[in-house]
C-alpha positions in Angstrom: 25.6 41.4 -18.3 27.3 44.2 -19.1 27.0 42.8 -22.3 27.9 43.8 -21.5 29.5 45.9 -19.0 28.0 47.7 -16.2 29.1 51.4 -15.8 31.2 50.5 -12.8 32.9 47.8 -14.8 33.8 50.3 -17.5 35.2 52.7 -14.9 37.4 50.3 -13.0 38.3 47.6 -15.6 39.1 47.3 -19.2 36.9 44.2 -19.3 33.3 44.2 -18.2 30.4 41.9 -18.8 27.0 42.8 -17.5 23.6 42.4 -19.1 22.5 45.4 -17.4 23.9 47.0 -20.4 21.4 45.0 -22.4 18.2 46.4 -21.1 15.8 47.4 -23.8 12.3 47.5 -25.1 10.1 44.5 -25.6 6.6 44.6 -27.0 5.1 42.4 -24.3 3.8 44.5 -21.4 3.6 42.5 -18.1 0.7 42.7 -15.8 0.7 45.1 -12.9 1.6 44.7 -9.3 -0.6 46.7 -7.0 0.8 49.0 -4.4 3.5 50.1 -2.0 5.2 48.0 0.6 3.7 48.1 4.2 5.5 49.8 7.1 8.1 47.6 8.7 6.6 45.1 11.2 5.4 41.6 11.3 8.8 40.3 12.1 10.8 42.8 10.0 11.6 45.2 12.8 14.7 43.3 13.8 16.1 43.9 10.4 15.3 47.6 10.2 16.7 48.2 13.7 19.8 46.1 13.5 23.1 47.6 14.5 25.7 47.7 11.8 29.2 46.6 12.6 31.4 49.0 10.6 35.0 48.0 10.1 37.8 47.5 7.6 36.9 46.7 3.9 40.1 44.8 3.4 39.6 41.1 3.2 43.2 39.9 2.5 46.6 40.9 1.1 45.3 40.8 -2.5 42.2 42.8 -1.9 42.8 46.0 -4.0 39.2 47.1 -3.7 39.3 46.9 0.0 42.6 48.8 0.2 41.3 51.5 -2.1 38.2 51.9 0.1 40.3 52.0 3.2 42.7 54.6 1.7 39.7 56.8 0.9 38.4 56.5 4.5 35.5 54.2 3.7 34.3 51.4 6.0 32.3 48.2 5.3 29.5 46.3 7.0 27.1 43.4 6.3 23.4 43.9 6.5 21.3 40.9 7.5 18.1 40.5 5.5 15.5 37.7 5.2 15.9 35.4 2.2 12.1 35.4 2.0 10.4 38.6 3.1 7.1 36.6 3.5 8.9 34.5 6.1 11.1 37.0 8.1 11.8 34.5 10.8 13.2 32.0 8.4 16.6 31.8 6.7 18.7 35.0 6.5 21.4 36.2 4.1 23.8 39.1 4.1 24.1 42.1 1.8 27.6 43.7 1.8 28.0 47.5 1.6 30.6 50.2 2.0 30.2 53.8 3.3 32.2 56.9 2.6 30.9 59.3 5.2 30.1 62.9 4.5 32.9 65.3 5.4 30.7 68.4 5.1 28.6 67.5 8.1 27.1 71.0 8.5 25.4 70.7 5.1 25.0 66.9 5.1 22.1 65.7 2.9 22.1 62.0 3.9 22.9 58.6 2.4 23.2 58.2 -1.4 23.0 54.5 -2.5 24.5 53.6 -5.9 23.9 50.7 -8.3 25.8 50.3 -11.6 23.6 47.8 -13.3 24.1 44.3 -14.5 21.8 43.0 -13.2 24.2 41.6 -10.7 26.9 44.3 -10.9 28.9 45.2 -7.8 29.1 48.8 -6.5 30.8 48.2 -3.2 34.1 49.6 -4.4 32.7 52.7 -6.2 32.1 55.4 -3.5 35.6 57.0 -3.8 35.3 57.3 -7.6 31.8 58.7 -7.4 32.8 61.3 -4.8 35.3 62.7 -7.3 32.6 62.8 -10.0 30.2 64.6 -7.6 32.8 67.3 -7.0 32.0 69.6 -4.0 28.5 68.1 -3.5 30.1 64.6 -2.8 31.3 65.7 0.6 27.7 66.3 1.7 26.6 62.7 1.3 27.3 59.4 2.9 28.0 57.5 -0.3 26.8 53.9 0.0 28.2 51.2 -2.3 26.1 48.0 -2.2 26.6 44.5 -3.5 23.0 43.4 -4.1 21.8 40.1 -2.7 24.0 37.2 -4.1 26.4 39.6 -5.7 30.1 40.1 -4.9 30.7 40.0 -1.2 27.1 39.4 -0.3 25.8 35.8 0.2 26.9 34.2 -3.0 25.1 32.4 -5.8 26.9 30.3 -8.3 25.3 27.9 -10.7 28.6 26.4 -11.8 28.2 27.4 -15.4 30.7 26.6 -18.1 30.3 30.1 -19.6 30.4 33.5 -18.0 26.9 34.7 -19.0 23.9 33.6 -21.0 23.7 36.1 -23.8 24.7 34.6 -27.2 23.6 34.8 -30.8 21.6 32.0 -32.4 24.3 31.8 -35.1 23.9 31.7 -38.8 21.4 28.9 -39.0 19.2 26.3 -37.4 22.2 24.2 -36.1 23.5 27.1 -34.1 20.1 27.8 -32.6 19.6 24.1 -31.7 22.9 24.2 -29.8 21.7 27.3 -28.0 18.5 25.6 -26.9 20.5 22.7 -25.5 22.9 25.1 -23.8 20.3 27.2 -22.1 18.3 24.2 -21.0 21.4 22.9 -19.4 22.3 26.2 -17.7 18.8 26.4 -16.2 19.0 22.8 -15.0 22.4 23.4 -13.4 21.1 26.5 -11.6 18.0 24.7 -10.3 20.0 21.7 -9.1 22.4 23.7 -7.0 20.2 26.6 -5.8 16.6 25.5 -5.9 15.8 26.9 -2.4 17.3 30.3 -3.3 16.2 31.1 -6.8 12.6 32.1 -6.0 14.0 34.9 -3.9 16.4 36.4 -6.4 14.4 39.4 -7.8 14.5 43.1 -8.2 11.6 43.5 -5.8 13.6 41.8 -3.1 16.6 43.9 -3.8 14.5 47.0 -3.4 13.3 45.6 0.0 16.9 45.1 1.0 17.6 48.7 0.1 14.9 49.8 2.4 16.3 47.7 5.2 19.6 49.4 4.6 17.8 52.8 4.9 16.3 51.7 8.2 19.5 50.2 9.6 21.3 53.4 8.8 18.7 55.3 10.9 17.6 57.4 8.0 14.1 58.6 7.1 14.9 58.8 3.4 17.4 57.4 0.9 18.9 59.1 -2.1 19.8 57.0 -5.1 21.9 56.9 -8.2 21.3 54.0 -10.6 22.6 53.2 -14.1 21.0 50.9 -16.7 19.3 48.0 -14.8 20.1 50.1 -11.7 17.7 52.7 -13.0 15.0 50.1 -13.2 15.8 49.0 -9.7 15.6 52.7 -8.5 12.2 53.0 -10.3 10.9 49.9 -8.5 12.1 51.3 -5.2 10.1 54.6 -5.7 7.0 52.5 -6.4 7.4 50.1 -3.5 8.5 52.7 -0.9 7.0 56.0 -1.9 7.9 58.7 0.6 11.2 57.0 1.6 13.4 58.3 -1.2 14.9 61.8 -1.5 17.0 62.6 -4.6 16.9 60.0 -7.4 19.0 59.9 -10.5 18.2 57.3 -13.2 20.8 57.1 -16.0 20.3 54.8 -19.0 16.7 54.0 -18.0 14.4 51.5 -19.7 10.7 51.7 -20.0 9.7 49.7 -16.9 6.6 48.4 -18.7 8.8 46.7 -21.2 11.2 45.1 -18.7 11.3 41.3 -19.4 14.0 38.6 -19.8 14.0 39.4 -23.5 15.7 42.6 -22.7 17.4 43.2 -26.0 14.6 42.9 -28.4 14.2 46.2 -30.2 17.8 47.5 -29.9 18.9 46.3 -33.3 18.8 49.6 -35.1 20.7 51.4 -32.2 23.4 48.8 -32.3 23.7 48.9 -36.1 24.0 52.7 -35.9 26.7 52.3 -33.2 28.6 49.7 -35.3 28.3 51.9 -38.4 29.7 54.9 -36.5 32.5 52.7 -35.1 33.3 51.6 -38.7 33.8 55.3 -39.7 36.2 55.6 -36.8 38.0 52.4 -37.7 38.3 53.2 -41.4 40.3 56.3 -40.5 42.7 54.1 -38.6 43.2 51.4 -41.2 47.0 51.6 -40.6 46.5 50.6 -37.0 43.8 47.8 -37.3 43.9 46.8 -41.0 40.1 46.4 -41.2 39.4 48.5 -44.3 40.0 52.0 -45.7 36.3 52.8 -45.9 33.4 52.2 -43.5 31.9 49.8 -46.1 35.1 47.8 -46.2 35.3 47.7 -42.4 31.7 46.4 -42.1 32.5 43.8 -44.9 35.4 42.6 -42.7 33.0 42.2 -39.8 30.7 40.1 -42.0 33.6 37.9 -43.1 34.7 37.3 -39.5 31.2 36.2 -38.5 30.9 33.9 -41.5 34.3 32.4 -40.8 33.4 31.8 -37.2 30.7 29.3 -38.2 33.7 27.0 -38.8 35.3 28.0 -35.5 37.9 30.7 -35.0 41.0 29.7 -32.9 42.2 32.8 -31.0 45.6 33.0 -29.3 48.5 30.7 -28.8 49.1 27.7 -26.6 48.3 27.3 -23.7 45.7 30.1 -24.0 43.8 29.2 -27.1 40.1 30.1 -27.3 37.9 28.7 -30.1 34.8 30.9 -30.7 32.0 30.3 -33.1 29.1 32.2 -34.8 27.0 32.2 -31.6 29.8 33.9 -29.7 31.5 36.3 -32.1 28.4 38.5 -32.5 28.3 38.8 -28.7 32.0 39.9 -28.6 31.2 42.6 -31.1 27.9 43.6 -29.4 29.8 43.8 -26.1 32.2 46.4 -27.4 29.9 49.0 -28.9 27.9 50.1 -25.8 30.0 53.3 -25.7 31.6 55.6 -28.3 34.7 56.8 -26.5 38.1 56.5 -28.3 39.3 53.9 -25.7 36.2 51.7 -26.2 36.4 52.0 -29.9 40.1 51.1 -29.9 39.4 48.0 -27.9 36.8 46.9 -30.5 39.3 47.6 -33.3 42.1 45.6 -31.6 39.8 42.6 -30.9 38.3 42.6 -34.5 41.8 42.9 -35.9 42.8 39.7 -34.1 39.6 37.9 -35.3 40.1 39.0 -38.9 43.5 37.5 -38.9 42.1 34.2 -37.5 39.4 34.3 -40.2 42.2 34.2 -42.8 43.9 31.3 -41.1 46.7 33.3 -39.7 48.1 32.8 -36.2 47.1 35.3 -33.6 48.4 36.7 -30.4 46.1 38.0 -27.7 46.6 41.1 -25.7 46.1 40.6 -21.9 42.9 42.7 -22.1 41.4 40.5 -24.9 42.5 37.4 -23.2 40.6 38.5 -20.0 37.6 39.4 -22.0 37.4 36.0 -23.7 37.8 34.3 -20.3 34.9 36.3 -19.0 32.7 35.4 -22.0 33.4 31.8 -23.0 34.7 30.2 -19.9 33.1 29.6 -16.5 35.3 32.1 -14.7 32.5 34.6 -14.4 29.9 32.0 -13.6 28.8 33.8 -10.4 28.1 37.0 -12.3 26.2 35.4 -15.1 24.3 33.2 -12.6 22.9 36.0 -10.5 22.2 38.2 -13.5 20.1 35.5 -15.1 18.4 34.6 -11.9 17.3 38.2 -11.4 15.9 38.5 -14.9 14.2 35.1 -14.8 12.9 35.8 -11.2 11.3 39.1 -12.3 9.2 38.3 -15.3 8.3 35.0 -17.0 9.7 34.3 -20.4 8.0 32.4 -23.3 8.8 28.7 -23.1 8.4 27.4 -26.6 11.7 27.4 -28.5 10.0 27.6 -31.8 8.6 31.0 -30.8 12.2 32.3 -30.5 13.2 30.7 -33.8 10.4 32.4 -35.6 11.4 35.8 -34.1 15.0 35.1 -35.0 14.2 34.4 -38.6 11.8 37.4 -38.9 14.5 39.7 -37.6 17.4 38.1 -39.5 16.3 39.5 -42.8 16.5 43.1 -41.7 19.2 42.7 -39.0 21.5 39.8 -39.9 24.1 40.4 -37.3 22.2 41.5 -34.3 18.7 40.0 -34.9 19.7 36.5 -34.1 21.3 37.7 -30.8 18.6 40.0 -29.6 15.9 37.5 -30.3 17.7 34.4 -29.1 16.5 32.0 -26.4 17.9 32.1 -22.9 17.8 30.1 -19.6 14.6 31.9 -18.6 12.6 29.8 -21.1 13.4 26.8 -18.8 13.1 28.6 -15.4 10.4 28.3 -12.8 7.8 31.0 -12.9 8.4 34.1 -10.7 6.9 34.3 -7.3 5.5 37.9 -7.8 4.1 39.9 -10.6 6.4 42.7 -11.8 6.1 46.2 -10.6 3.9 48.7 -12.4 4.6 52.5 -12.1 1.6 54.0 -10.4 3.3 56.5 -8.1 4.8 59.7 -9.3 8.4 60.4 -8.3 10.6 63.5 -8.6 13.5 61.8 -10.3 16.2 63.2 -12.7 16.4 60.9 -15.8 19.5 60.9 -18.0 19.7 59.4 -21.5 21.8 59.5 -24.7 19.9 59.6 -28.0 22.1 56.8 -29.4 22.2 54.5 -26.4 22.7 51.0 -27.8 21.5 49.1 -24.7 18.5 51.1 -23.2 17.2 53.1 -26.2 16.4 56.7 -25.6 12.7 56.0 -26.2 12.7 54.1 -22.9 13.8 57.1 -21.0 11.2 59.2 -22.7 8.6 56.7 -21.7 9.7 56.7 -18.1 9.6 60.5 -18.1 5.9 60.2 -19.1 5.2 57.8 -16.3 6.7 60.1 -13.7 5.1 63.5 -14.4 7.2 65.3 -11.8 10.5 64.0 -13.2 12.8 65.7 -15.6 14.8 64.3 -18.5 18.3 65.4 -19.5 19.1 64.2 -23.0 22.6 63.9 -24.4 22.4 64.3 -28.2 24.7 62.7 -30.7 26.3 60.0 -28.5 26.1 56.2 -28.8 26.6 55.8 -25.1 25.1 53.7 -22.4 25.5 55.5 -19.0 26.5 59.1 -19.2 26.8 60.8 -15.8 30.4 60.8 -14.5 31.6 58.2 -17.0 31.5 59.9 -20.3 33.0 63.4 -19.8 29.9 65.4 -20.6 30.4 68.6 -18.5 26.9 69.6 -19.4 25.3 66.4 -18.0 27.6 66.2 -15.0 26.9 69.8 -14.0 23.1 69.4 -14.2 23.1 66.2 -12.2 25.4 67.7 -9.5 23.2 70.8 -9.3 20.2 68.5 -8.6 22.1 66.5 -6.0 23.3 69.7 -4.3 19.9 71.5 -4.1 17.3 68.8 -4.5 15.6 71.0 -7.0 14.9 69.6 -10.4 15.3 71.7 -13.5 12.3 73.8 -14.4 12.0 71.8 -17.7 13.6 68.9 -19.5 17.1 69.8 -20.9 19.4 68.9 -23.7 23.2 68.5 -23.8 25.3 68.0 -27.0 28.1 65.6 -27.3 31.4 67.3 -26.8 34.0 66.9 -29.6 37.6 67.4 -29.2 
């Protein structure tokens, strides 16, 4: 969910929801899955050898993504893959992708596939923007944007949910939690009722298999990869399932793969409190603009009052666009805004909280177009497809605890130390009511020469996860950005140091001799 916001969503839109931004540590370590995937065969050859029909990316007069791709010289194609890789002669689905071909053909490296997280985030429209970030080295790659299975222009999945995602707080007390239990049980039932035959095949491992089919269909021996957040977990899984078939791999905002479960956010409370406190310092200096308090303590007290008032319901906006949010939703709105510490992101949080603070005092409010879109994405069913596939991937990868009382005990234990974020990070979700996954999760047993990028204050995938992944991949290297509360760094944050190190690796294929450090730029 980019809870919220994938890196791609931040780049192209003021509003972005993606739980990919919510990946984090969990103390439960899943059991291992054995080894690499076999060589294509046993009915898979027709997928690996399929001929791709490249053509225009434009799908209609209002397709701005398609027009931007076409303007940049990109083309699009659908790749046919099996729904169930254990039954390759059965039902098929399509995976949509775009390609911006290398222009420096003499020094061409090969294809670079990108994933911006989510899970369930689209990357089909991203190759032109990424080429600019890559500077001169971008011309040496065929940049591949993929909408993973059931995402975007690929074969769709929609559970017809009344909300845009499934990440909410348990609220201020037992009543809010009980409403959450009922909500998530209903969300899971809706998904099962409309997509029962598909859900067992929505998983990271199957997306990795799709990636390898794309590699084969492109006629390439190896695939380079750039993944952010959940996308870095997907890239890690690909290196384990298909060792020897990857070239240059960049993993930005990476979690510890041993701690990847549906309870992705447990353990990020302190990082988010730090990010909120740093934002409060920023907001206090701008009291004239937002009216939230003249000191950081006053700003944080305003946040507390907004959350407390929301237990009675906060009406936001004017007719006909009035949204009523409560104490299970307001913490999510706050959480969703602090995954990065740029001035533009902080200003959006300030503007949104200013509106909610007025509502908490009983005053009428007017919503900006950006906040209106954000609310629609969170509390209405407009983003149901995104939330559906994101949840289906998480639930399809690792089983979640099923007893609601276990979640309630975790909430209450966490609430004392982390009253705002503990009830959110420990809350129940649809995975508690999902069918068990078909496969065991992937365990890292193969070394991989990857470049890992992480910020020390990352509020979604804490830095310790990147450090852990570095230890699991002895041949990898870690680039650490110090002093930033930022999820997703390369190309999206403006760190010249990080961008140059990543581009040097993509240009030469040579990892740095040792781990490196960059310092947050101030200006």
